[in-house]
Every structure is written in C-alpha cells, then in structure tokens.
Amino acid sequence: MFMTTIYSLLSVVALALLLAGCDANWSGNADPTPTTHVSSDAATEIVSDRQRISLGWDYLEVSAESVADARAQTPWQRIDVPHTWNAFDTTDTVAGYRRDASWYRKHVSLARSLDRRYFLHFEAAQMKAVIYVNGEKAGEHIGGYVSFDIEITEQVVDGSNEILVRVDNSIDTDLVPSQKADFFQYGGLTRDVWLLTEPLNILRQVHINFPEVSADSARIELKMITDTQSEYSPAGYYSDIIAPDGSVVASGS
C-alpha cells in the first residue's frame, strides 16, 4: 500500500479519480440495507459499499491472551453491538466496576475479489482493541472515543471469515483520559461496526487553498491525499476549471 500526497496549481470544480469500480456481497447477520456511494461520471465510476454488521456477535467475558485460548473458552454469549460489559455496574450494589479484557467474535461470508480492498470500521472500542481475521492479527487501536479503520484485505478469504476482537479497558496509566476521571470508562464495542469494500485506489482527502486572489486572476492550490495499490491498478486524476456558464476554461492531470 502506498500513501501519496499530490499537489497541483489548478483550480478544481470537477474532480475524479480514474479508479476501478467496487462491489461485493457480504453476509452474516448484517443490517439489511448497505450504503453505496457512486460517482456521477459513468466513465470513471467509483463505488464504495458500507454494510453495518452490528447484529449477531458472540461475546466471551474472559481475558484470554491469545486467539487459541479465546477459541477454547466457553460459554460465548450471543449479543448485538453496541455492547459493554459494564452496563449494570452503575446500578448494582457492588463497589467499583469491571476493568479487564473480553472477546467479540463474528463470522461473515465474503465473495472476495482481487480488485477490491476490505476494511473493518469501528465507531468505537473502549479502550484498547486488537483485531484478528481468520486467526491473523490485522491491526490494533488505542483510544475509546474515536472511530478507526482496520484493513483486512490480506486476511480475508473467499467464503466464511472469522472476526475476533479483543477489547480491554484495564487500568493503564499511559492512556488518556486519566484513570482517575470522574466517569466510567466502559469496556466493549460501544458503537456500531461496519464492513467496507473499497476500490484498490482511494481518495482520502482533498484540500483547496487560494494563496493569491485579485480582480484579474487567482492562483489556487490543490492537495489530494490518496491511498493507492498502484502495483495492481494504476491511478490517475484530472481537474477542470469551470466558468459560471459551464464552460471549461482550463484542465490538467
């Protein structure tokens, strides 16, 4: 994977990446209606699928250290996400609340394509999370109050895929917020989880700046941040300056 920053001195009103289209079929207690984003230019179609997979997870309230140990444990309980193991700690009669690790598991079926990339998007995992797909570590994240993506392209296979997530809210003095904060630091997958299917080349951000503007002319800078798999599929870009009457006054690529 190559992270690339591209600069241009062209104004952009219309912008498109020459990327491959994207679609895939996921199943496994997914929410019924995926969200699909398609570009308006049929010649440069870009399709991204977002499918919520928050229903039908298995939960293990054991702080096993490895995938093998977690798989060997029982019982796993069927739950839906969002979920926290501290749900009743604020109302029970026992002092304190559980600060430890637990595991989440889900199986999904994928019609895998070599010209697609696959990600898990977590809206939140309190406080540390390690993600495994088919027994292989795909990534990890620290911090329970922001969303994050984990690419799983190298781990997924055509057919059934096992997702395992170890989430830990144990006391850790290196974490923010402070362990002495006056609120619970709930443990668990406390927001929705999504499966993302993307093209090999992804436009992450576009920044447009106007360093020089006058009544006669303007200089406009374009900065694009792309995430590309160029060893598989070359990517290009083009930009147009469009006048109020709709005519193109300048182009570049």
mmCIF file of C-alpha atoms in Angstrom:
data_model
loop_
_atom_site.group_PDB
_atom_site.id
_atom_site.type_symbol
_atom_site.label_atom_id
_atom_site.label_comp_id
_atom_site.label_asym_id
_atom_site.label_seq_id
_atom_site.Cartn_x
_atom_site.Cartn_y
_atom_site.Cartn_z
ATOM 1 C CA MET A 1 0.000 0.000 0.000
ATOM 2 C CA PHE A 2 1.293 3.434 -0.917
ATOM 3 C CA MET A 3 0.208 6.651 0.790
ATOM 4 C CA THR A 4 0.658 9.504 -1.684
ATOM 5 C CA THR A 5 0.221 13.272 -1.470
ATOM 6 C CA ILE A 6 -0.338 15.031 -4.802
ATOM 7 C CA TYR A 7 -0.066 18.801 -5.297
ATOM 8 C CA SER A 8 -1.463 20.795 -8.221
ATOM 9 C CA LEU A 9 -1.781 24.524 -9.048
ATOM 10 C CA LEU A 10 -5.066 24.008 -10.850
ATOM 11 C CA SER A 11 -8.433 25.120 -9.550
ATOM 12 C CA VAL A 12 -10.796 22.218 -9.163
ATOM 13 C CA VAL A 13 -14.507 22.339 -9.521
ATOM 14 C CA ALA A 14 -14.874 18.901 -11.101
ATOM 15 C CA LEU A 15 -12.555 16.181 -9.830
ATOM 16 C CA ALA A 16 -12.498 12.447 -10.460
ATOM 17 C CA LEU A 17 -10.083 9.601 -9.879
ATOM 18 C CA LEU A 18 -9.674 7.021 -12.609
ATOM 19 C CA LEU A 19 -10.326 4.111 -10.307
ATOM 20 C CA ALA A 20 -11.898 0.714 -10.631
ATOM 21 C CA GLY A 21 -15.496 0.222 -9.543
ATOM 22 C CA CYS A 22 -16.283 -1.626 -6.355
ATOM 23 C CA ASP A 23 -18.959 -4.001 -5.144
ATOM 24 C CA ALA A 24 -19.052 -7.180 -3.099
ATOM 25 C CA ASN A 25 -21.507 -9.395 -1.283
ATOM 26 C CA TRP A 26 -21.176 -9.799 2.484
ATOM 27 C CA SER A 27 -23.450 -11.824 4.716
ATOM 28 C CA GLY A 28 -23.610 -12.880 8.336
ATOM 29 C CA ASN A 29 -26.440 -11.163 10.229
ATOM 30 C CA ALA A 30 -25.629 -7.879 8.553
ATOM 31 C CA ASP A 31 -28.057 -5.000 8.638
ATOM 32 C CA PRO A 32 -30.325 -5.412 5.596
ATOM 33 C CA THR A 33 -29.509 -2.277 3.597
ATOM 34 C CA PRO A 34 -25.873 -1.436 2.768
ATOM 35 C CA THR A 35 -24.985 2.129 1.831
ATOM 36 C CA THR A 36 -23.484 2.531 -1.644
ATOM 37 C CA HIS A 37 -21.686 5.631 -2.940
ATOM 38 C CA VAL A 38 -21.385 6.026 -6.730
ATOM 39 C CA SER A 39 -19.732 8.852 -8.673
ATOM 40 C CA SER A 40 -21.827 10.829 -11.164
ATOM 41 C CA ASP A 41 -19.464 10.178 -14.088
ATOM 42 C CA ALA A 42 -20.188 6.771 -15.590
ATOM 43 C CA ALA A 43 -16.806 6.757 -17.352
ATOM 44 C CA THR A 44 -14.986 6.952 -14.015
ATOM 45 C CA GLU A 45 -17.392 5.078 -11.778
ATOM 46 C CA ILE A 46 -16.310 4.746 -8.153
ATOM 47 C CA VAL A 47 -18.405 2.549 -5.891
ATOM 48 C CA SER A 48 -17.875 2.022 -2.165
ATOM 49 C CA ASP A 49 -20.012 -0.303 -0.051
ATOM 50 C CA ARG A 50 -20.662 0.217 3.671
ATOM 51 C CA GLN A 51 -22.505 -2.573 5.440
ATOM 52 C CA ARG A 52 -23.365 -2.454 9.126
ATOM 53 C CA ILE A 53 -22.545 -5.750 10.862
ATOM 54 C CA SER A 54 -23.592 -4.870 14.396
ATOM 55 C CA LEU A 55 -26.062 -7.742 14.854
ATOM 56 C CA GLY A 56 -25.323 -11.302 15.932
ATOM 57 C CA TRP A 57 -21.912 -11.187 17.602
ATOM 58 C CA ASP A 58 -20.644 -13.719 20.153
ATOM 59 C CA TYR A 59 -19.231 -12.373 23.424
ATOM 60 C CA LEU A 60 -16.738 -14.001 25.823
ATOM 61 C CA GLU A 61 -16.163 -12.384 29.218
ATOM 62 C CA VAL A 62 -12.732 -13.937 29.686
ATOM 63 C CA SER A 63 -9.453 -12.034 29.362
ATOM 64 C CA ALA A 64 -7.674 -14.718 27.317
ATOM 65 C CA GLU A 65 -4.368 -13.517 25.896
ATOM 66 C CA SER A 66 -4.373 -15.363 22.561
ATOM 67 C CA VAL A 67 -6.762 -16.356 19.792
ATOM 68 C CA ALA A 68 -6.252 -20.048 20.570
ATOM 69 C CA ASP A 69 -7.061 -19.526 24.252
ATOM 70 C CA ALA A 70 -10.167 -17.489 23.420
ATOM 71 C CA ARG A 71 -11.476 -20.080 20.957
ATOM 72 C CA ALA A 72 -11.095 -22.797 23.606
ATOM 73 C CA GLN A 73 -13.147 -20.918 26.218
ATOM 74 C CA THR A 74 -16.857 -21.255 26.982
ATOM 75 C CA PRO A 75 -19.500 -20.014 27.171
ATOM 76 C CA TRP A 76 -19.799 -17.487 24.367
ATOM 77 C CA GLN A 77 -22.974 -15.392 24.618
ATOM 78 C CA ARG A 78 -24.947 -14.037 21.642
ATOM 79 C CA ILE A 79 -25.162 -10.218 21.752
ATOM 80 C CA ASP A 80 -25.649 -7.233 19.463
ATOM 81 C CA VAL A 81 -23.335 -4.246 19.171
ATOM 82 C CA PRO A 82 -23.205 -1.616 20.702
ATOM 83 C CA HIS A 83 -22.315 -3.586 23.827
ATOM 84 C CA THR A 84 -20.488 -3.053 27.106
ATOM 85 C CA TRP A 85 -19.787 -5.447 29.948
ATOM 86 C CA ASN A 86 -20.276 -2.556 32.398
ATOM 87 C CA ALA A 87 -23.939 -1.992 31.526
ATOM 88 C CA PHE A 88 -25.210 -2.625 35.078
ATOM 89 C CA ASP A 89 -22.179 -1.541 37.101
ATOM 90 C CA THR A 90 -23.637 1.903 37.706
ATOM 91 C CA THR A 91 -26.776 0.480 39.326
ATOM 92 C CA ASP A 92 -25.684 -2.661 41.184
ATOM 93 C CA THR A 93 -24.722 -2.823 44.862
ATOM 94 C CA VAL A 94 -21.115 -3.901 44.245
ATOM 95 C CA ALA A 95 -18.460 -1.204 44.567
ATOM 96 C CA GLY A 96 -16.335 -0.451 41.513
ATOM 97 C CA TYR A 97 -16.712 -1.843 38.009
ATOM 98 C CA ARG A 98 -15.005 -4.429 35.809
ATOM 99 C CA ARG A 99 -11.698 -3.251 34.312
ATOM 100 C CA ASP A 100 -10.445 -6.167 32.214
ATOM 101 C CA ALA A 101 -10.449 -7.644 28.708
ATOM 102 C CA SER A 102 -13.129 -9.540 26.789
ATOM 103 C CA TRP A 103 -13.519 -11.016 23.307
ATOM 104 C CA TYR A 104 -16.023 -10.489 20.496
ATOM 105 C CA ARG A 105 -16.468 -12.886 17.575
ATOM 106 C CA LYS A 106 -18.412 -12.810 14.331
ATOM 107 C CA HIS A 107 -18.406 -14.908 11.152
ATOM 108 C CA VAL A 108 -19.079 -13.257 7.801
ATOM 109 C CA SER A 109 -19.224 -14.695 4.307
ATOM 110 C CA LEU A 110 -17.454 -12.810 1.530
ATOM 111 C CA ALA A 111 -17.342 -13.141 -2.247
ATOM 112 C CA ARG A 112 -13.751 -11.913 -2.355
ATOM 113 C CA SER A 113 -12.445 -10.036 -5.391
ATOM 114 C CA LEU A 114 -8.780 -9.356 -6.178
ATOM 115 C CA ASP A 115 -9.571 -5.830 -7.395
ATOM 116 C CA ARG A 116 -11.206 -4.768 -4.118
ATOM 117 C CA ARG A 117 -9.918 -3.787 -0.681
ATOM 118 C CA TYR A 118 -11.697 -4.670 2.554
ATOM 119 C CA PHE A 119 -11.812 -2.795 5.856
ATOM 120 C CA LEU A 120 -13.474 -3.067 9.248
ATOM 121 C CA HIS A 121 -14.703 0.286 10.540
ATOM 122 C CA PHE A 122 -15.228 0.555 14.300
ATOM 123 C CA GLU A 123 -17.133 3.591 15.523
ATOM 124 C CA ALA A 124 -15.662 2.993 19.000
ATOM 125 C CA ALA A 125 -13.916 0.294 21.046
ATOM 126 C CA GLN A 126 -13.248 1.000 24.728
ATOM 127 C CA MET A 127 -10.329 1.359 25.426
ATOM 128 C CA LYS A 128 -7.804 -0.829 23.561
ATOM 129 C CA ALA A 129 -8.663 -3.210 20.731
ATOM 130 C CA VAL A 130 -6.750 -5.888 18.822
ATOM 131 C CA ILE A 131 -8.420 -7.247 15.678
ATOM 132 C CA TYR A 132 -7.848 -10.716 14.213
ATOM 133 C CA VAL A 133 -9.259 -12.114 10.969
ATOM 134 C CA ASN A 134 -9.051 -15.861 10.360
ATOM 135 C CA GLY A 135 -6.562 -16.146 13.206
ATOM 136 C CA GLU A 136 -4.169 -13.483 11.873
ATOM 137 C CA LYS A 137 -3.668 -10.129 13.544
ATOM 138 C CA ALA A 138 -4.997 -7.421 11.218
ATOM 139 C CA GLY A 139 -4.371 -4.380 13.420
ATOM 140 C CA GLU A 140 -4.921 -2.657 16.741
ATOM 141 C CA HIS A 141 -6.155 0.646 18.125
ATOM 142 C CA ILE A 142 -5.797 2.590 21.366
ATOM 143 C CA GLY A 143 -8.443 5.090 22.472
ATOM 144 C CA GLY A 144 -12.141 4.605 23.067
ATOM 145 C CA TYR A 145 -13.610 7.876 21.838
ATOM 146 C CA VAL A 146 -12.752 7.973 18.125
ATOM 147 C CA SER A 147 -13.584 5.717 15.200
ATOM 148 C CA PHE A 148 -10.928 3.802 13.275
ATOM 149 C CA ASP A 149 -10.443 1.566 10.240
ATOM 150 C CA ILE A 150 -8.533 -1.713 10.058
ATOM 151 C CA GLU A 151 -7.664 -3.038 6.610
ATOM 152 C CA ILE A 152 -8.298 -6.777 6.328
ATOM 153 C CA THR A 153 -7.618 -7.308 2.610
ATOM 154 C CA GLU A 154 -4.663 -9.620 3.246
ATOM 155 C CA GLN A 155 -6.522 -11.744 5.801
ATOM 156 C CA VAL A 156 -9.933 -12.348 4.198
ATOM 157 C CA VAL A 157 -10.706 -15.350 2.019
ATOM 158 C CA ASP A 158 -13.482 -16.240 -0.374
ATOM 159 C CA GLY A 159 -16.208 -17.774 1.777
ATOM 160 C CA SER A 160 -16.521 -17.744 5.564
ATOM 161 C CA ASN A 161 -14.300 -15.405 7.606
ATOM 162 C CA GLU A 162 -13.876 -15.288 11.381
ATOM 163 C CA ILE A 163 -13.502 -11.862 13.014
ATOM 164 C CA LEU A 164 -12.168 -11.796 16.578
ATOM 165 C CA VAL A 165 -11.730 -8.593 18.583
ATOM 166 C CA ARG A 166 -10.037 -8.417 21.979
ATOM 167 C CA VAL A 167 -11.182 -5.275 23.806
ATOM 168 C CA ASP A 168 -9.552 -4.145 27.053
ATOM 169 C CA ASN A 169 -10.495 -1.374 29.499
ATOM 170 C CA SER A 170 -7.941 -2.348 32.149
ATOM 171 C CA ILE A 171 -6.292 0.409 34.157
ATOM 172 C CA ASP A 172 -3.410 1.822 32.111
ATOM 173 C CA THR A 173 -1.628 4.945 33.339
ATOM 174 C CA ASP A 174 -0.364 5.666 29.812
ATOM 175 C CA LEU A 175 -3.893 6.121 28.471
ATOM 176 C CA VAL A 176 -5.887 9.327 28.164
ATOM 177 C CA PRO A 177 -8.262 10.150 29.826
ATOM 178 C CA SER A 178 -6.802 9.855 33.303
ATOM 179 C CA GLN A 179 -7.586 6.661 35.181
ATOM 180 C CA LYS A 180 -8.883 8.917 37.980
ATOM 181 C CA ALA A 181 -11.531 10.540 35.786
ATOM 182 C CA ASP A 182 -14.922 11.049 37.432
ATOM 183 C CA PHE A 183 -16.799 8.908 34.901
ATOM 184 C CA PHE A 184 -16.879 5.236 33.958
ATOM 185 C CA GLN A 185 -14.538 4.095 31.200
ATOM 186 C CA TYR A 186 -16.869 1.455 29.858
ATOM 187 C CA GLY A 187 -15.344 -1.613 28.219
ATOM 188 C CA GLY A 188 -16.607 -3.112 24.965
ATOM 189 C CA LEU A 189 -17.605 -2.379 21.395
ATOM 190 C CA THR A 190 -19.653 0.652 22.370
ATOM 191 C CA ARG A 191 -20.646 1.777 18.857
ATOM 192 C CA ASP A 192 -21.563 0.140 15.543
ATOM 193 C CA VAL A 193 -19.187 -1.928 13.399
ATOM 194 C CA TRP A 194 -19.115 -1.769 9.589
ATOM 195 C CA LEU A 195 -17.641 -3.763 6.717
ATOM 196 C CA LEU A 196 -16.242 -1.523 3.990
ATOM 197 C CA THR A 197 -15.489 -2.553 0.427
ATOM 198 C CA GLU A 198 -13.328 -0.072 -1.477
ATOM 199 C CA PRO A 199 -11.519 0.241 -4.830
ATOM 200 C CA LEU A 200 -7.799 -0.500 -4.946
ATOM 201 C CA ASN A 201 -7.118 3.244 -5.112
ATOM 202 C CA ILE A 202 -8.859 5.520 -2.627
ATOM 203 C CA LEU A 203 -9.117 9.305 -2.493
ATOM 204 C CA ARG A 204 -8.818 10.090 1.222
ATOM 205 C CA GLN A 205 -8.815 13.901 1.332
ATOM 206 C CA VAL A 206 -8.959 16.959 -0.941
ATOM 207 C CA HIS A 207 -7.695 20.363 0.229
ATOM 208 C CA ILE A 208 -8.127 23.529 -1.873
ATOM 209 C CA ASN A 209 -6.267 26.733 -0.994
ATOM 210 C CA PHE A 210 -6.377 30.237 -2.534
ATOM 211 C CA PRO A 211 -2.976 31.858 -1.800
ATOM 212 C CA GLU A 212 -3.364 34.648 -4.399
ATOM 213 C CA VAL A 213 -6.639 36.259 -5.490
ATOM 214 C CA SER A 214 -7.197 39.525 -7.401
ATOM 215 C CA ALA A 215 -9.815 41.048 -9.686
ATOM 216 C CA ASP A 216 -7.909 39.747 -12.707
ATOM 217 C CA SER A 217 -6.584 36.343 -11.702
ATOM 218 C CA ALA A 218 -6.214 33.780 -8.970
ATOM 219 C CA ARG A 219 -3.763 31.057 -8.026
ATOM 220 C CA ILE A 220 -5.370 28.047 -6.492
ATOM 221 C CA GLU A 221 -3.553 25.097 -4.953
ATOM 222 C CA LEU A 222 -4.972 21.602 -4.833
ATOM 223 C CA LYS A 223 -3.711 18.956 -2.445
ATOM 224 C CA MET A 224 -5.003 15.399 -2.748
ATOM 225 C CA ILE A 225 -4.164 12.596 -0.348
ATOM 226 C CA THR A 226 -4.633 9.191 -1.915
ATOM 227 C CA ASP A 227 -4.247 5.650 -0.643
ATOM 228 C CA THR A 228 -3.299 3.510 -3.618
ATOM 229 C CA GLN A 229 -2.450 -0.049 -4.535
ATOM 230 C CA SER A 230 -0.613 1.091 -7.647
ATOM 231 C CA GLU A 231 1.246 -2.180 -8.071
ATOM 232 C CA TYR A 232 -2.126 -3.685 -9.044
ATOM 233 C CA SER A 233 -4.077 -0.821 -10.607
ATOM 234 C CA PRO A 234 -2.530 2.472 -11.805
ATOM 235 C CA ALA A 235 -4.440 5.562 -10.692
ATOM 236 C CA GLY A 236 -4.711 8.972 -12.313
ATOM 237 C CA TYR A 237 -6.568 12.201 -11.714
ATOM 238 C CA TYR A 238 -7.762 15.189 -13.661
ATOM 239 C CA SER A 239 -9.118 18.599 -12.721
ATOM 240 C CA ASP A 240 -11.093 21.285 -14.547
ATOM 241 C CA ILE A 241 -11.667 24.999 -14.010
ATOM 242 C CA ILE A 242 -15.305 25.654 -14.890
ATOM 243 C CA ALA A 243 -16.704 29.113 -15.605
ATOM 244 C CA PRO A 244 -20.143 30.255 -14.343
ATOM 245 C CA ASP A 245 -21.634 29.489 -17.777
ATOM 246 C CA GLY A 246 -20.460 25.872 -17.514
ATOM 247 C CA SER A 247 -17.560 26.105 -19.949
ATOM 248 C CA VAL A 248 -14.188 24.558 -19.073
ATOM 249 C CA VAL A 249 -11.510 27.274 -19.084
ATOM 250 C CA ALA A 250 -8.543 25.120 -18.011
ATOM 251 C CA SER A 251 -7.765 21.453 -17.418
ATOM 252 C CA GLY A 252 -4.919 19.411 -16.051
ATOM 253 C CA SER A 253 -3.978 15.964 -14.832
#
